[in-house]
Coordinates of C-alpha atoms in Angstrom, one line a residue:
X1 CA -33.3 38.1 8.1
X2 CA -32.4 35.6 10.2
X3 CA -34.3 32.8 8.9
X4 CA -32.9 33.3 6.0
X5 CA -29.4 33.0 7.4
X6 CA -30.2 30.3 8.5
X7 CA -31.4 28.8 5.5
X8 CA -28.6 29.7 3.5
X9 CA -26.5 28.1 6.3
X10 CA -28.6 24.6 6.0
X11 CA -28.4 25.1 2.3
X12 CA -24.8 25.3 2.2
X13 CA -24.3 22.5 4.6
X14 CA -26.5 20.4 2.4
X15 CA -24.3 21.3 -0.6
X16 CA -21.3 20.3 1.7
X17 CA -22.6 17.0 2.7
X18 CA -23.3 16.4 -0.7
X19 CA -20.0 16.9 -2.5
X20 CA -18.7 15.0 0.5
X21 CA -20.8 12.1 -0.5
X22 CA -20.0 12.0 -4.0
X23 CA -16.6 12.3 -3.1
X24 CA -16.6 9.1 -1.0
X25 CA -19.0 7.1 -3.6
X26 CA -16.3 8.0 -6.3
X27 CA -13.7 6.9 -3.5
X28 CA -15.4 4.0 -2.9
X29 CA -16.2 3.2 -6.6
X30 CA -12.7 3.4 -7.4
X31 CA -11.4 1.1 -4.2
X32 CA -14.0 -1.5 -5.7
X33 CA -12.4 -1.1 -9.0
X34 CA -9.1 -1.2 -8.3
X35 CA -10.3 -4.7 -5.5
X36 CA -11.6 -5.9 -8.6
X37 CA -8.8 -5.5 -10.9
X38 CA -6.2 -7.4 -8.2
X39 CA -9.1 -10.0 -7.8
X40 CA -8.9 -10.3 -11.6
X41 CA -4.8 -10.5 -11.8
X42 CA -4.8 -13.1 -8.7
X43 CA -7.3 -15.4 -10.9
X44 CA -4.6 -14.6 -14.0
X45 CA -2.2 -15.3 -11.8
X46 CA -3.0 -18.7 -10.3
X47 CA -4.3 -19.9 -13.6
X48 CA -0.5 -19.1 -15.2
X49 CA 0.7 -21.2 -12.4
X50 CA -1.5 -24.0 -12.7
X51 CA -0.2 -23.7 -16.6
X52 CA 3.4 -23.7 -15.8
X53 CA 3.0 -26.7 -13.3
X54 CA 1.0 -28.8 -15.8
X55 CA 3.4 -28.0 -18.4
X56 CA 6.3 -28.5 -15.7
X57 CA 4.7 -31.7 -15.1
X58 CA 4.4 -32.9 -18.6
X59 CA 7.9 -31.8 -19.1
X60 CA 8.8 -34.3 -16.0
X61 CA 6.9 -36.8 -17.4
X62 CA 8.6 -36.6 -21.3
X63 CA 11.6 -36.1 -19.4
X64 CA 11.2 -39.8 -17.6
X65 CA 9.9 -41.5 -20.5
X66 CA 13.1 -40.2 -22.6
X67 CA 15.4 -41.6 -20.2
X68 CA 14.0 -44.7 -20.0
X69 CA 13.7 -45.3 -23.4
X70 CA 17.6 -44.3 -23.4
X71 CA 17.8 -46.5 -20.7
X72 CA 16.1 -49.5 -22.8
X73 CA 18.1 -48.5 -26.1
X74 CA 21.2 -48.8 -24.1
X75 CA 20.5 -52.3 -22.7
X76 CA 19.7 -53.5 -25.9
X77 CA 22.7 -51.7 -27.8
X78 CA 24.8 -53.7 -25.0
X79 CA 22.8 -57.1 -25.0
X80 CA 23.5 -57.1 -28.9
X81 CA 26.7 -56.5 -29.2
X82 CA 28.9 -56.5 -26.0
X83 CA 29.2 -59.3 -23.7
X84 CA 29.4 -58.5 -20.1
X85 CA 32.3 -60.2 -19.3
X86 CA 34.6 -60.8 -16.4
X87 CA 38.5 -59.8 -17.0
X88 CA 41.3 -60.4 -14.7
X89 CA 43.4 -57.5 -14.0
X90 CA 47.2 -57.9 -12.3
X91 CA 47.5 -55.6 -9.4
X92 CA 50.0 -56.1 -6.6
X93 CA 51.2 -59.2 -8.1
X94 CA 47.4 -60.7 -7.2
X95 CA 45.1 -61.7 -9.6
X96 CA 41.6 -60.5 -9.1
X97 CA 38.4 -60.9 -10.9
X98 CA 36.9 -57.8 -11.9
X99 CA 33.6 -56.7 -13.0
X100 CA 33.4 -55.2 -16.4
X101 CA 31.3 -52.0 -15.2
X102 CA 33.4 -49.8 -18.0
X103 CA 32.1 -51.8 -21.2
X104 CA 29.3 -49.1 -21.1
X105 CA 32.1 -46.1 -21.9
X106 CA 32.6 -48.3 -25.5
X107 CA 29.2 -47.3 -26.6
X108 CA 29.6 -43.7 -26.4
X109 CA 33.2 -43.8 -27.5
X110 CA 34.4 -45.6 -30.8
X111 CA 38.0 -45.4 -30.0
X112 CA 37.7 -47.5 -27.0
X113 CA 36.0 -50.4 -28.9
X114 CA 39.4 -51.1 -30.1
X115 CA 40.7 -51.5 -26.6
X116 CA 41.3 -54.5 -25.2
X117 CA 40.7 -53.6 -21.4
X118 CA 39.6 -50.6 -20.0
X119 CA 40.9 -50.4 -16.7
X120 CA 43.1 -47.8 -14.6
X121 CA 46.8 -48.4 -15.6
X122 CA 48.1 -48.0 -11.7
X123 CA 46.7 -49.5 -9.2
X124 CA 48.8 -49.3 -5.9
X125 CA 46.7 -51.2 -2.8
X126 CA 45.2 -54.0 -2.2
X127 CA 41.7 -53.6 -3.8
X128 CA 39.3 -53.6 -1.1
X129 CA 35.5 -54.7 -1.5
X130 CA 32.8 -55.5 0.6
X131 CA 33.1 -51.7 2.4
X132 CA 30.2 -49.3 3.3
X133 CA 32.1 -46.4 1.9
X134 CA 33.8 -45.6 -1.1
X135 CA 35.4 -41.9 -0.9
X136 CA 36.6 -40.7 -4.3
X137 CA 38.7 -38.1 -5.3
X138 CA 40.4 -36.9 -8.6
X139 CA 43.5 -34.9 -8.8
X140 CA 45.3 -33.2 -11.2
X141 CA 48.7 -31.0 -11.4
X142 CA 48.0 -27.5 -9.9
X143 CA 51.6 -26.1 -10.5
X144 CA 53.4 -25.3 -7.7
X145 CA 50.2 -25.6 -5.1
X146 CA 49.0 -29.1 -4.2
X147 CA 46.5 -29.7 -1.5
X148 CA 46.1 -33.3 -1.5
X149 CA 48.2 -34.5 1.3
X150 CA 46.2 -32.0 3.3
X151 CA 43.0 -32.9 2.3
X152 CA 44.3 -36.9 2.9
X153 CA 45.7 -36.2 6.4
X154 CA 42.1 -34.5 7.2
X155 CA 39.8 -36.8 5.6
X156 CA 41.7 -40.5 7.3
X157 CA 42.2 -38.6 10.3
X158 CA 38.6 -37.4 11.2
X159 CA 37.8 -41.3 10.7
X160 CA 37.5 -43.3 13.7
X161 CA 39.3 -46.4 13.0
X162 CA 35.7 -48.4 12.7
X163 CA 35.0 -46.4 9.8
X164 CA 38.5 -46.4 8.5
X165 CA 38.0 -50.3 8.9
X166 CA 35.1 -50.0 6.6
X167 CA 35.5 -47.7 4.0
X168 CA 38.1 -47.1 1.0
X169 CA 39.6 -44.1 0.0
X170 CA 40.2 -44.2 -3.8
X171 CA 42.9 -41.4 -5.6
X172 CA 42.1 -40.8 -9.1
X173 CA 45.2 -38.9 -10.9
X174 CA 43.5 -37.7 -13.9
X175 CA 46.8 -36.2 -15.3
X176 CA 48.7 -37.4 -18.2
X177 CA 51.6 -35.7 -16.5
X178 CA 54.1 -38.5 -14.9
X179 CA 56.0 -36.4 -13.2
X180 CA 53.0 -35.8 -11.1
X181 CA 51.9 -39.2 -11.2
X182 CA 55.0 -40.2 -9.6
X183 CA 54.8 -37.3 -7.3
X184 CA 51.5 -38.5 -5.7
X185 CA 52.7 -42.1 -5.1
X186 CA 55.6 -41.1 -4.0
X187 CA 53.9 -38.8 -1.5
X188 CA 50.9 -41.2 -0.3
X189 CA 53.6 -44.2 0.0
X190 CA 55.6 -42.4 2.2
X191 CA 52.5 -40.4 4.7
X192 CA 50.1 -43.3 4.1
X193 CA 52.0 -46.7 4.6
X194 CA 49.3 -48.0 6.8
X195 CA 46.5 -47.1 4.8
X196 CA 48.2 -48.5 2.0
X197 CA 48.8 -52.3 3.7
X198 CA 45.3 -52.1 5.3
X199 CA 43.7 -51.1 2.0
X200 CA 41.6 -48.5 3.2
X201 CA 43.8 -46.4 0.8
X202 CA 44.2 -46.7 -3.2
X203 CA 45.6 -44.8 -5.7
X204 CA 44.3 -45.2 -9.9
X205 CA 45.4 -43.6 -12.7
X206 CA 43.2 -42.6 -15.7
X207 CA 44.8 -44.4 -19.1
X208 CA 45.9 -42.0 -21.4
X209 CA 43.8 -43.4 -24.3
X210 CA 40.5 -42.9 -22.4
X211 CA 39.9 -38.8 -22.8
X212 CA 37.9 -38.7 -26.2
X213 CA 38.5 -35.8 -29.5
X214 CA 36.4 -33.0 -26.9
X215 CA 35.3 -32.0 -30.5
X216 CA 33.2 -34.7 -30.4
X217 CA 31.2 -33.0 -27.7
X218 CA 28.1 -30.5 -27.5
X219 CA 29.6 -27.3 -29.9
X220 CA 29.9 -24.8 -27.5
X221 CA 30.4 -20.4 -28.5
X222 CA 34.1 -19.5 -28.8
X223 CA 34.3 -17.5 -25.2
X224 CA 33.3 -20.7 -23.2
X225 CA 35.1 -23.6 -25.5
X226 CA 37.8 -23.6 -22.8
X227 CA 35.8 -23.3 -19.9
X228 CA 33.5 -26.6 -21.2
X229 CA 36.4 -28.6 -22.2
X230 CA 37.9 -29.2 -18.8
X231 CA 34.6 -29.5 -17.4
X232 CA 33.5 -32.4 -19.8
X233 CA 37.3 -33.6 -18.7
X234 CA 36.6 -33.6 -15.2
X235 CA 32.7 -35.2 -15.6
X236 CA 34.6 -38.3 -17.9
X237 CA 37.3 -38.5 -15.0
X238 CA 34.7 -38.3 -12.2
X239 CA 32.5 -40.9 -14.6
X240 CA 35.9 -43.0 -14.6
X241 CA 36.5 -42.9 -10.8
X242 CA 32.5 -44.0 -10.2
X243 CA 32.7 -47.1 -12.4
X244 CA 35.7 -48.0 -10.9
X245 CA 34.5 -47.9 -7.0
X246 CA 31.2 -48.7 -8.0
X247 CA 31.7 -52.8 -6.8
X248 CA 33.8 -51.8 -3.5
X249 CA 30.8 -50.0 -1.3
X250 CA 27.5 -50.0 -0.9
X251 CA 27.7 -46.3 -1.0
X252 CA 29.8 -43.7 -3.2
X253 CA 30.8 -40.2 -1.4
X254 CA 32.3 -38.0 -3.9
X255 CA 35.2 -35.5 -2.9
X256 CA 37.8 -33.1 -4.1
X257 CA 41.4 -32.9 -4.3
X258 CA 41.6 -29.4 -2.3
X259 CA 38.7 -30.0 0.5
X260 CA 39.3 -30.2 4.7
X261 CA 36.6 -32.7 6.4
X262 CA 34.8 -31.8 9.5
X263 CA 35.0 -33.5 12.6
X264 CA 33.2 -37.0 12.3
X265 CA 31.8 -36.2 9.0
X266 CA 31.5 -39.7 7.6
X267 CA 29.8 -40.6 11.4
X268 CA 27.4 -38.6 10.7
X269 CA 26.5 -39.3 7.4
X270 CA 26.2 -42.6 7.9
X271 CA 24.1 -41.7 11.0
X272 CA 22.1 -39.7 8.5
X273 CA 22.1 -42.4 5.4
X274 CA 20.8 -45.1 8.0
X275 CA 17.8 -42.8 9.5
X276 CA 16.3 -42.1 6.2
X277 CA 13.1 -44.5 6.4
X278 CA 13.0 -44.8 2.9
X279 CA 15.9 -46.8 1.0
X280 CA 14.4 -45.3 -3.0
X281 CA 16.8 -42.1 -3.1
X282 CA 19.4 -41.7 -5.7
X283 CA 22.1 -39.6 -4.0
X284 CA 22.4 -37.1 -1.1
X285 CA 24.1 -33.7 -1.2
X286 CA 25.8 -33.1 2.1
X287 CA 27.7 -29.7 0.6
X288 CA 26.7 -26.7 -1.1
X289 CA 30.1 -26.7 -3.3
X290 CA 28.2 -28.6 -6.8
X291 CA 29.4 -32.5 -7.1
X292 CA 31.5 -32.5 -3.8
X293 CA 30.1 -34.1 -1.2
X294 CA 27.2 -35.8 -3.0
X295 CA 27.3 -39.9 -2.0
X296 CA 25.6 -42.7 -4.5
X297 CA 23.8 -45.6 -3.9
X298 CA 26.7 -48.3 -5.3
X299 CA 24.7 -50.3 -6.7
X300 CA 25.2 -51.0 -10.3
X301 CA 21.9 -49.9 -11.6
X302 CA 22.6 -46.8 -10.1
X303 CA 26.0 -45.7 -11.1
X304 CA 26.1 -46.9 -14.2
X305 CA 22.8 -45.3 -15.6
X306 CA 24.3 -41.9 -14.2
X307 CA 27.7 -42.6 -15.6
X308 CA 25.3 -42.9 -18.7
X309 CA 23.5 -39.7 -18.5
X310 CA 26.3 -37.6 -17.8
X311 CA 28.3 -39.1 -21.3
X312 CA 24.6 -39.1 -23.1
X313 CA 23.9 -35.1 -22.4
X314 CA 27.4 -34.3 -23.2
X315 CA 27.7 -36.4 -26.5
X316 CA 24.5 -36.5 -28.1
X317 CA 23.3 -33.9 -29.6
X318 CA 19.7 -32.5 -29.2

């Protein structure tokens, strides 16, 4: 009797350690599958990104070989049919030889081929060159709040006078309002006399027959037509400001009508500028807030291809 308790106790102990068994195999079976089914998506995986880079990279590569063909179409549209000429523009009862950087805006815009000279129509300083810096900033009427005296007062202040020495600050009113016009120089004459007779201070305003028929640009959907047309404004104006500091500096810092400066800011960019061991960069951002506080090489193979590819992807149509 007791043997075969015992039996039937080693029996069911076998049957135990058997189900437990199977159990784990089908455990283990299933852990291999499931091993093998991640090995299988990490292959699919890495091959999809290898795809996306190749085509990223072929995308790069069209991308370059467009622009330089645009690049090549350009020089040859201008070589055949505009003369890069010098023109002498009155300002401050001084006549000064100007380069004609803004002859490239007459190939993207019929209605200034008809224009004798395209060149700001106020000019109040005394049209500083030779400069490390050219600051730029457009303004336009912003009712009854204006921030520009502000953002003057912080951006000359936070200079040391070395810097101030070498650098110009360009205005660009990009308003066809007078009223405001005169309301800027009017302003700036009166806070920023010695600016003004060192020439670390300028003030342009955009001709009126510049701005293009916006219908001529990229059709946009009916909700964002507002929206893009004072944005293709303000990329012409910022295009217009470029071209016209473009020969002052060796570099071009772009800024903002409404902006405060941080404590030696343009110290330390130019710390940061002269530390870079490599001189083949295009432009720095030194702000999170889009175009502000990007600075350009100067040099006129630099601005004036980018003043190029801003008008050529808002113009052209693709």
């Amino acid at each position: 009797m007791r043997t075969r308790h015992v039996n039937l106790l080693i029996a069911l102990v076998a049957v135990l350690l058997f189900s437990f068994s199977c159990f784990c195999i089908s455990r283990m079976t299933h852990t291999s599958n499931q091993l093998t089914n991640c090995r299988n998506r990490i292959s699919e995986f890495k091959e999809t990104i290898l795809r996306l880079k190749n085509k990223t990279e072929i995308n790069r590569q069209e991308l370059i070989k467009a622009f330089n063909q645009m690049k090549y179409e350009i020089a040859e549209r201008e070589d055949a049919s505009l003369n890069s000429v010098k023109k002498k523009v009155n300002a401050l009862n001084k006549n000064e030889t100007v380069s004609n950087a803004f002859e490239v805006l007459r190939f993207f815009f019929p209605h200034l081929r008809k224009v004798d000279r395209i060149y700001p129509d106020v000019i109040i300083g005394k049209e500083k060159t030779g400069v490390s810096f050219a600051l730029g900033i457009s303004t336009v009427n912003r009712g009854n709040h204006s921030y520009l005296k502000q953002t003057l007062t912080s951006i000359i202040s936070r200079m040391t006078l070395s810097e101030e020495k070498d650098s110009v600050v360009i205005v660009s009113v990009a308003d066809s309002n007078e009223d405001y016009l005169k309301s800027v120089v009017d302003m700036i004459t009166k806070k920023f006399k010695r600016q003004l007779m060192s020439g670390s201070l300028e003030v342009i305003s955009i001709p009126a027959y510049f701005h293009p028929n916006i219908s001529h640009a990229k059709q946009s959907t009916d909700d964002s037509e507002k929206l893009e047309s004072w944005q293709i404004k303000q990329v012409l104006d910022f295009c217009f400001l470029m071209l016209y500091a473009q020969p002052k500096a060796m570099y071009y810092l772009q800024l903002e009508d409404d902006i405060l400066a941080n404590k030696m800011y343009l110290t330390k960019i130019t710390d940061f500028v002269h530390n870079i061991t490599s001189n083949n960069w295009f432009y720095i951002e030194f702000s999170v807030l889009g175009f502000i506080g990007n600075i350009f090489h100067s040099e006129y193979i630099y601005i004036t291809y980018y003043v190029k590819y801003l008008v050529f992807i808002m113009f052209v149509p693709v």
